[in-house]
Amino acid sequence: MRPLVAILIWIVLLGGLSSYMNARQTVSAPAALKVETDQGDYRVVVTTSFVAQRDSYAPNTEDDPGNALVLKLNGHEILTLKDSTTAGRPITVDKIKSVLIGPNEFLLEVNPPHKAVQTAGAVRVQLYRFHTELMDRTFWGDPGSRLLSTFKIEV
């Protein structure tokens, strides 16, 4: 009797599963998104309140070489500094071509010096289009830790 009940349960489970798989709707692929790049003259200015240094504890790999400062726009690196920077000196990136019409996302990674364990640091990021300021934001990092921040802007 038990083997018949076990066989009946398997038939019900497999039959229910197969009927569900045959009855559900097939999902078609979504239409391709149309992505347009803005042809404006964009410029980013990054200013740190501390000396950004390469992370000496980071493994020297291609994925994470421990750069001093990295700024990405929509996944594309627009600024990478491997060596240390000077505190208070603006770093300018001109003629940025990867700005999309619509939402854009920036990723900012800055490594503070290891000696600044007890001092909080700030990084100011400014975005200009044809010498008109679109965005001015300041990001604060915890003392001694890597500053990692994302921010979005609509163009």
mmCIF file with all atom_site columns, C-alpha atoms in Angstrom:
data_model
loop_
_atom_site.group_PDB
_atom_site.id
_atom_site.type_symbol
_atom_site.label_atom_id
_atom_site.label_alt_id
_atom_site.label_comp_id
_atom_site.label_asym_id
_atom_site.label_entity_id
_atom_site.label_seq_id
_atom_site.pdbx_PDB_ins_code
_atom_site.Cartn_x
_atom_site.Cartn_y
_atom_site.Cartn_z
_atom_site.occupancy
_atom_site.B_iso_or_equiv
_atom_site.pdbx_formal_charge
_atom_site.auth_seq_id
_atom_site.auth_comp_id
_atom_site.auth_asym_id
_atom_site.auth_atom_id
_atom_site.pdbx_PDB_model_num
ATOM 1   C CA . MET A 1 1   ? 0.000  0.000  0.000   1.00 0.00 ? 1   MET A CA 1
ATOM 2   C CA . ARG A 1 2   ? 2.805  2.443  0.864   1.00 0.00 ? 2   ARG A CA 1
ATOM 3   C CA . PRO A 1 3   ? 4.568  2.036  -2.489  1.00 0.00 ? 3   PRO A CA 1
ATOM 4   C CA . LEU A 1 4   ? 1.291  2.864  -4.287  1.00 0.00 ? 4   LEU A CA 1
ATOM 5   C CA . VAL A 1 5   ? 0.852  6.032  -2.196  1.00 0.00 ? 5   VAL A CA 1
ATOM 6   C CA . ALA A 1 6   ? 4.460  7.047  -2.901  1.00 0.00 ? 6   ALA A CA 1
ATOM 7   C CA . ILE A 1 7   ? 3.972  6.468  -6.642  1.00 0.00 ? 7   ILE A CA 1
ATOM 8   C CA . LEU A 1 8   ? 0.702  8.432  -6.555  1.00 0.00 ? 8   LEU A CA 1
ATOM 9   C CA . ILE A 1 9   ? 2.387  11.351 -4.773  1.00 0.00 ? 9   ILE A CA 1
ATOM 10  C CA . TRP A 1 10  ? 5.207  11.393 -7.350  1.00 0.00 ? 10  TRP A CA 1
ATOM 11  C CA . ILE A 1 11  ? 2.715  11.332 -10.224 1.00 0.00 ? 11  ILE A CA 1
ATOM 12  C CA . VAL A 1 12  ? 0.749  14.217 -8.698  1.00 0.00 ? 12  VAL A CA 1
ATOM 13  C CA . LEU A 1 13  ? 3.902  16.274 -8.057  1.00 0.00 ? 13  LEU A CA 1
ATOM 14  C CA . LEU A 1 14  ? 5.477  15.670 -11.459 1.00 0.00 ? 14  LEU A CA 1
ATOM 15  C CA . GLY A 1 15  ? 2.157  16.040 -13.260 1.00 0.00 ? 15  GLY A CA 1
ATOM 16  C CA . GLY A 1 16  ? 1.446  19.316 -11.473 1.00 0.00 ? 16  GLY A CA 1
ATOM 17  C CA . LEU A 1 17  ? 4.913  20.605 -12.249 1.00 0.00 ? 17  LEU A CA 1
ATOM 18  C CA . SER A 1 18  ? 4.706  19.677 -15.935 1.00 0.00 ? 18  SER A CA 1
ATOM 19  C CA . SER A 1 19  ? 1.232  21.204 -16.302 1.00 0.00 ? 19  SER A CA 1
ATOM 20  C CA . TYR A 1 20  ? 2.479  24.399 -14.642 1.00 0.00 ? 20  TYR A CA 1
ATOM 21  C CA . MET A 1 21  ? 5.508  24.559 -16.961 1.00 0.00 ? 21  MET A CA 1
ATOM 22  C CA . ASN A 1 22  ? 3.302  24.074 -20.040 1.00 0.00 ? 22  ASN A CA 1
ATOM 23  C CA . ALA A 1 23  ? 0.593  26.521 -18.919 1.00 0.00 ? 23  ALA A CA 1
ATOM 24  C CA . ARG A 1 24  ? 2.728  29.505 -17.889 1.00 0.00 ? 24  ARG A CA 1
ATOM 25  C CA . GLN A 1 25  ? 3.267  32.345 -20.323 1.00 0.00 ? 25  GLN A CA 1
ATOM 26  C CA . THR A 1 26  ? 6.510  32.593 -22.186 1.00 0.00 ? 26  THR A CA 1
ATOM 27  C CA . VAL A 1 27  ? 8.297  35.871 -21.595 1.00 0.00 ? 27  VAL A CA 1
ATOM 28  C CA . SER A 1 28  ? 9.718  37.597 -24.627 1.00 0.00 ? 28  SER A CA 1
ATOM 29  C CA . ALA A 1 29  ? 12.980 39.491 -24.521 1.00 0.00 ? 29  ALA A CA 1
ATOM 30  C CA . PRO A 1 30  ? 12.601 43.159 -23.586 1.00 0.00 ? 30  PRO A CA 1
ATOM 31  C CA . ALA A 1 31  ? 13.077 45.752 -26.273 1.00 0.00 ? 31  ALA A CA 1
ATOM 32  C CA . ALA A 1 32  ? 16.601 47.119 -26.508 1.00 0.00 ? 32  ALA A CA 1
ATOM 33  C CA . LEU A 1 33  ? 17.157 50.328 -24.624 1.00 0.00 ? 33  LEU A CA 1
ATOM 34  C CA . LYS A 1 34  ? 18.056 53.335 -26.696 1.00 0.00 ? 34  LYS A CA 1
ATOM 35  C CA . VAL A 1 35  ? 21.028 55.026 -25.087 1.00 0.00 ? 35  VAL A CA 1
ATOM 36  C CA . GLU A 1 36  ? 22.040 58.469 -26.292 1.00 0.00 ? 36  GLU A CA 1
ATOM 37  C CA . THR A 1 37  ? 25.259 60.222 -25.356 1.00 0.00 ? 37  THR A CA 1
ATOM 38  C CA . ASP A 1 38  ? 25.175 63.944 -24.711 1.00 0.00 ? 38  ASP A CA 1
ATOM 39  C CA . GLN A 1 39  ? 27.584 65.840 -26.960 1.00 0.00 ? 39  GLN A CA 1
ATOM 40  C CA . GLY A 1 40  ? 28.143 68.676 -24.480 1.00 0.00 ? 40  GLY A CA 1
ATOM 41  C CA . ASP A 1 41  ? 31.545 69.768 -23.197 1.00 0.00 ? 41  ASP A CA 1
ATOM 42  C CA . TYR A 1 42  ? 31.651 68.231 -19.715 1.00 0.00 ? 42  TYR A CA 1
ATOM 43  C CA . ARG A 1 43  ? 34.375 68.756 -17.142 1.00 0.00 ? 43  ARG A CA 1
ATOM 44  C CA . VAL A 1 44  ? 34.867 67.236 -13.677 1.00 0.00 ? 44  VAL A CA 1
ATOM 45  C CA . VAL A 1 45  ? 36.975 68.845 -10.954 1.00 0.00 ? 45  VAL A CA 1
ATOM 46  C CA . VAL A 1 46  ? 37.979 66.716 -7.939  1.00 0.00 ? 46  VAL A CA 1
ATOM 47  C CA . THR A 1 47  ? 39.606 68.319 -4.888  1.00 0.00 ? 47  THR A CA 1
ATOM 48  C CA . THR A 1 48  ? 40.723 66.358 -1.823  1.00 0.00 ? 48  THR A CA 1
ATOM 49  C CA . SER A 1 49  ? 41.363 67.791 1.643   1.00 0.00 ? 49  SER A CA 1
ATOM 50  C CA . PHE A 1 50  ? 44.023 65.166 2.276   1.00 0.00 ? 50  PHE A CA 1
ATOM 51  C CA . VAL A 1 51  ? 46.860 63.518 0.400   1.00 0.00 ? 51  VAL A CA 1
ATOM 52  C CA . ALA A 1 52  ? 45.395 60.556 -1.483  1.00 0.00 ? 52  ALA A CA 1
ATOM 53  C CA . GLN A 1 53  ? 47.835 57.667 -1.689  1.00 0.00 ? 53  GLN A CA 1
ATOM 54  C CA . ARG A 1 54  ? 48.015 54.270 -3.273  1.00 0.00 ? 54  ARG A CA 1
ATOM 55  C CA . ASP A 1 55  ? 46.910 51.609 -0.804  1.00 0.00 ? 55  ASP A CA 1
ATOM 56  C CA . SER A 1 56  ? 50.118 49.853 0.159   1.00 0.00 ? 56  SER A CA 1
ATOM 57  C CA . TYR A 1 57  ? 48.188 46.932 1.667   1.00 0.00 ? 57  TYR A CA 1
ATOM 58  C CA . ALA A 1 58  ? 46.140 46.251 -1.475  1.00 0.00 ? 58  ALA A CA 1
ATOM 59  C CA . PRO A 1 59  ? 47.255 43.357 -3.649  1.00 0.00 ? 59  PRO A CA 1
ATOM 60  C CA . ASN A 1 60  ? 48.749 44.571 -6.891  1.00 0.00 ? 60  ASN A CA 1
ATOM 61  C CA . THR A 1 61  ? 46.305 42.903 -9.281  1.00 0.00 ? 61  THR A CA 1
ATOM 62  C CA . GLU A 1 62  ? 44.636 44.090 -12.457 1.00 0.00 ? 62  GLU A CA 1
ATOM 63  C CA . ASP A 1 63  ? 41.213 44.138 -10.778 1.00 0.00 ? 63  ASP A CA 1
ATOM 64  C CA . ASP A 1 64  ? 42.296 46.244 -7.790  1.00 0.00 ? 64  ASP A CA 1
ATOM 65  C CA . PRO A 1 65  ? 45.718 47.839 -8.103  1.00 0.00 ? 65  PRO A CA 1
ATOM 66  C CA . GLY A 1 66  ? 45.062 50.009 -5.021  1.00 0.00 ? 66  GLY A CA 1
ATOM 67  C CA . ASN A 1 67  ? 44.963 53.319 -6.909  1.00 0.00 ? 67  ASN A CA 1
ATOM 68  C CA . ALA A 1 68  ? 45.048 56.579 -4.980  1.00 0.00 ? 68  ALA A CA 1
ATOM 69  C CA . LEU A 1 69  ? 41.915 57.976 -6.652  1.00 0.00 ? 69  LEU A CA 1
ATOM 70  C CA . VAL A 1 70  ? 39.400 56.492 -9.102  1.00 0.00 ? 70  VAL A CA 1
ATOM 71  C CA . LEU A 1 71  ? 36.354 58.227 -10.582 1.00 0.00 ? 71  LEU A CA 1
ATOM 72  C CA . LYS A 1 72  ? 33.982 56.225 -12.778 1.00 0.00 ? 72  LYS A CA 1
ATOM 73  C CA . LEU A 1 73  ? 31.016 57.412 -14.814 1.00 0.00 ? 73  LEU A CA 1
ATOM 74  C CA . ASN A 1 74  ? 28.432 54.763 -15.708 1.00 0.00 ? 74  ASN A CA 1
ATOM 75  C CA . GLY A 1 75  ? 31.048 52.045 -15.215 1.00 0.00 ? 75  GLY A CA 1
ATOM 76  C CA . HIS A 1 76  ? 33.741 53.726 -17.355 1.00 0.00 ? 76  HIS A CA 1
ATOM 77  C CA . GLU A 1 77  ? 36.858 55.071 -15.671 1.00 0.00 ? 77  GLU A CA 1
ATOM 78  C CA . ILE A 1 78  ? 37.261 58.766 -16.396 1.00 0.00 ? 78  ILE A CA 1
ATOM 79  C CA . LEU A 1 79  ? 39.988 59.461 -13.826 1.00 0.00 ? 79  LEU A CA 1
ATOM 80  C CA . THR A 1 80  ? 42.586 57.122 -12.328 1.00 0.00 ? 80  THR A CA 1
ATOM 81  C CA . LEU A 1 81  ? 45.517 58.336 -10.254 1.00 0.00 ? 81  LEU A CA 1
ATOM 82  C CA . LYS A 1 82  ? 48.059 55.711 -9.258  1.00 0.00 ? 82  LYS A CA 1
ATOM 83  C CA . ASP A 1 83  ? 50.408 58.080 -7.447  1.00 0.00 ? 83  ASP A CA 1
ATOM 84  C CA . SER A 1 84  ? 49.689 60.318 -4.492  1.00 0.00 ? 84  SER A CA 1
ATOM 85  C CA . THR A 1 85  ? 47.952 63.666 -4.885  1.00 0.00 ? 85  THR A CA 1
ATOM 86  C CA . THR A 1 86  ? 48.447 67.025 -3.241  1.00 0.00 ? 86  THR A CA 1
ATOM 87  C CA . ALA A 1 87  ? 45.858 68.130 -0.690  1.00 0.00 ? 87  ALA A CA 1
ATOM 88  C CA . GLY A 1 88  ? 43.769 71.067 -1.891  1.00 0.00 ? 88  GLY A CA 1
ATOM 89  C CA . ARG A 1 89  ? 44.968 70.868 -5.504  1.00 0.00 ? 89  ARG A CA 1
ATOM 90  C CA . PRO A 1 90  ? 42.077 70.544 -7.986  1.00 0.00 ? 90  PRO A CA 1
ATOM 91  C CA . ILE A 1 91  ? 42.323 67.648 -10.425 1.00 0.00 ? 91  ILE A CA 1
ATOM 92  C CA . THR A 1 92  ? 40.496 68.405 -13.674 1.00 0.00 ? 92  THR A CA 1
ATOM 93  C CA . VAL A 1 93  ? 39.185 66.004 -16.302 1.00 0.00 ? 93  VAL A CA 1
ATOM 94  C CA . ASP A 1 94  ? 38.120 67.750 -19.511 1.00 0.00 ? 94  ASP A CA 1
ATOM 95  C CA . LYS A 1 95  ? 36.028 66.604 -22.456 1.00 0.00 ? 95  LYS A CA 1
ATOM 96  C CA . ILE A 1 96  ? 34.135 63.723 -20.869 1.00 0.00 ? 96  ILE A CA 1
ATOM 97  C CA . LYS A 1 97  ? 32.312 61.837 -23.632 1.00 0.00 ? 97  LYS A CA 1
ATOM 98  C CA . SER A 1 98  ? 30.460 59.140 -21.670 1.00 0.00 ? 98  SER A CA 1
ATOM 99  C CA . VAL A 1 99  ? 27.698 61.360 -20.234 1.00 0.00 ? 99  VAL A CA 1
ATOM 100 C CA . LEU A 1 100 ? 24.307 59.898 -21.143 1.00 0.00 ? 100 LEU A CA 1
ATOM 101 C CA . ILE A 1 101 ? 21.063 61.750 -21.695 1.00 0.00 ? 101 ILE A CA 1
ATOM 102 C CA . GLY A 1 102 ? 19.066 60.818 -18.604 1.00 0.00 ? 102 GLY A CA 1
ATOM 103 C CA . PRO A 1 103 ? 20.403 59.447 -15.326 1.00 0.00 ? 103 PRO A CA 1
ATOM 104 C CA . ASN A 1 104 ? 24.165 59.119 -14.847 1.00 0.00 ? 104 ASN A CA 1
ATOM 105 C CA . GLU A 1 105 ? 25.953 57.498 -11.917 1.00 0.00 ? 105 GLU A CA 1
ATOM 106 C CA . PHE A 1 106 ? 29.401 58.347 -10.634 1.00 0.00 ? 106 PHE A CA 1
ATOM 107 C CA . LEU A 1 107 ? 31.554 56.138 -8.400  1.00 0.00 ? 107 LEU A CA 1
ATOM 108 C CA . LEU A 1 108 ? 34.291 57.789 -6.351  1.00 0.00 ? 108 LEU A CA 1
ATOM 109 C CA . GLU A 1 109 ? 37.056 55.830 -4.593  1.00 0.00 ? 109 GLU A CA 1
ATOM 110 C CA . VAL A 1 110 ? 39.794 57.643 -2.665  1.00 0.00 ? 110 VAL A CA 1
ATOM 111 C CA . ASN A 1 111 ? 42.485 56.123 -0.426  1.00 0.00 ? 111 ASN A CA 1
ATOM 112 C CA . PRO A 1 112 ? 43.652 58.342 2.443   1.00 0.00 ? 112 PRO A CA 1
ATOM 113 C CA . PRO A 1 113 ? 47.203 58.113 3.793   1.00 0.00 ? 113 PRO A CA 1
ATOM 114 C CA . HIS A 1 114 ? 47.801 55.552 6.519   1.00 0.00 ? 114 HIS A CA 1
ATOM 115 C CA . LYS A 1 115 ? 49.142 58.280 8.818   1.00 0.00 ? 115 LYS A CA 1
ATOM 116 C CA . ALA A 1 116 ? 45.759 60.050 8.854   1.00 0.00 ? 116 ALA A CA 1
ATOM 117 C CA . VAL A 1 117 ? 44.089 57.477 11.074  1.00 0.00 ? 117 VAL A CA 1
ATOM 118 C CA . GLN A 1 118 ? 42.492 60.080 13.337  1.00 0.00 ? 118 GLN A CA 1
ATOM 119 C CA . THR A 1 119 ? 41.597 62.747 10.768  1.00 0.00 ? 119 THR A CA 1
ATOM 120 C CA . ALA A 1 120 ? 38.424 62.721 8.680   1.00 0.00 ? 120 ALA A CA 1
ATOM 121 C CA . GLY A 1 121 ? 38.847 63.729 5.061   1.00 0.00 ? 121 GLY A CA 1
ATOM 122 C CA . ALA A 1 122 ? 36.648 65.369 2.468   1.00 0.00 ? 122 ALA A CA 1
ATOM 123 C CA . VAL A 1 123 ? 36.511 65.163 -1.299  1.00 0.00 ? 123 VAL A CA 1
ATOM 124 C CA . ARG A 1 124 ? 34.742 67.831 -3.372  1.00 0.00 ? 124 ARG A CA 1
ATOM 125 C CA . VAL A 1 125 ? 33.432 66.881 -6.805  1.00 0.00 ? 125 VAL A CA 1
ATOM 126 C CA . GLN A 1 126 ? 32.210 69.499 -9.266  1.00 0.00 ? 126 GLN A CA 1
ATOM 127 C CA . LEU A 1 127 ? 30.621 68.824 -12.657 1.00 0.00 ? 127 LEU A CA 1
ATOM 128 C CA . TYR A 1 128 ? 30.516 71.517 -15.337 1.00 0.00 ? 128 TYR A CA 1
ATOM 129 C CA . ARG A 1 129 ? 28.858 71.682 -18.749 1.00 0.00 ? 129 ARG A CA 1
ATOM 130 C CA . PHE A 1 130 ? 30.024 74.531 -21.013 1.00 0.00 ? 130 PHE A CA 1
ATOM 131 C CA . HIS A 1 131 ? 31.479 76.341 -17.943 1.00 0.00 ? 131 HIS A CA 1
ATOM 132 C CA . THR A 1 132 ? 28.128 76.139 -16.124 1.00 0.00 ? 132 THR A CA 1
ATOM 133 C CA . GLU A 1 133 ? 28.178 74.270 -12.838 1.00 0.00 ? 133 GLU A CA 1
ATOM 134 C CA . LEU A 1 134 ? 25.714 71.360 -12.798 1.00 0.00 ? 134 LEU A CA 1
ATOM 135 C CA . MET A 1 135 ? 26.721 69.771 -9.511  1.00 0.00 ? 135 MET A CA 1
ATOM 136 C CA . ASP A 1 136 ? 28.883 70.534 -6.499  1.00 0.00 ? 136 ASP A CA 1
ATOM 137 C CA . ARG A 1 137 ? 29.038 67.870 -3.792  1.00 0.00 ? 137 ARG A CA 1
ATOM 138 C CA . THR A 1 138 ? 31.347 67.205 -0.887  1.00 0.00 ? 138 THR A CA 1
ATOM 139 C CA . PHE A 1 139 ? 31.842 63.700 0.484   1.00 0.00 ? 139 PHE A CA 1
ATOM 140 C CA . TRP A 1 140 ? 33.267 62.989 3.920   1.00 0.00 ? 140 TRP A CA 1
ATOM 141 C CA . GLY A 1 141 ? 35.160 59.840 4.800   1.00 0.00 ? 141 GLY A CA 1
ATOM 142 C CA . ASP A 1 142 ? 35.693 58.225 8.160   1.00 0.00 ? 142 ASP A CA 1
ATOM 143 C CA . PRO A 1 143 ? 39.152 58.698 9.681   1.00 0.00 ? 143 PRO A CA 1
ATOM 144 C CA . GLY A 1 144 ? 41.666 56.299 8.146   1.00 0.00 ? 144 GLY A CA 1
ATOM 145 C CA . SER A 1 145 ? 39.170 54.439 5.952   1.00 0.00 ? 145 SER A CA 1
ATOM 146 C CA . ARG A 1 146 ? 38.766 54.401 2.204   1.00 0.00 ? 146 ARG A CA 1
ATOM 147 C CA . LEU A 1 147 ? 36.196 56.869 0.896   1.00 0.00 ? 147 LEU A CA 1
ATOM 148 C CA . LEU A 1 148 ? 33.791 55.053 -1.406  1.00 0.00 ? 148 LEU A CA 1
ATOM 149 C CA . SER A 1 149 ? 30.710 56.899 -2.602  1.00 0.00 ? 149 SER A CA 1
ATOM 150 C CA . THR A 1 150 ? 28.237 56.900 -5.466  1.00 0.00 ? 150 THR A CA 1
ATOM 151 C CA . PHE A 1 151 ? 26.129 59.797 -6.631  1.00 0.00 ? 151 PHE A CA 1
ATOM 152 C CA . LYS A 1 152 ? 23.677 60.334 -9.454  1.00 0.00 ? 152 LYS A CA 1
ATOM 153 C CA . ILE A 1 153 ? 22.868 63.261 -11.684 1.00 0.00 ? 153 ILE A CA 1
ATOM 154 C CA . GLU A 1 154 ? 20.143 63.696 -14.303 1.00 0.00 ? 154 GLU A CA 1
ATOM 155 C CA . VAL A 1 155 ? 21.216 65.292 -17.597 1.00 0.00 ? 155 VAL A CA 1
#
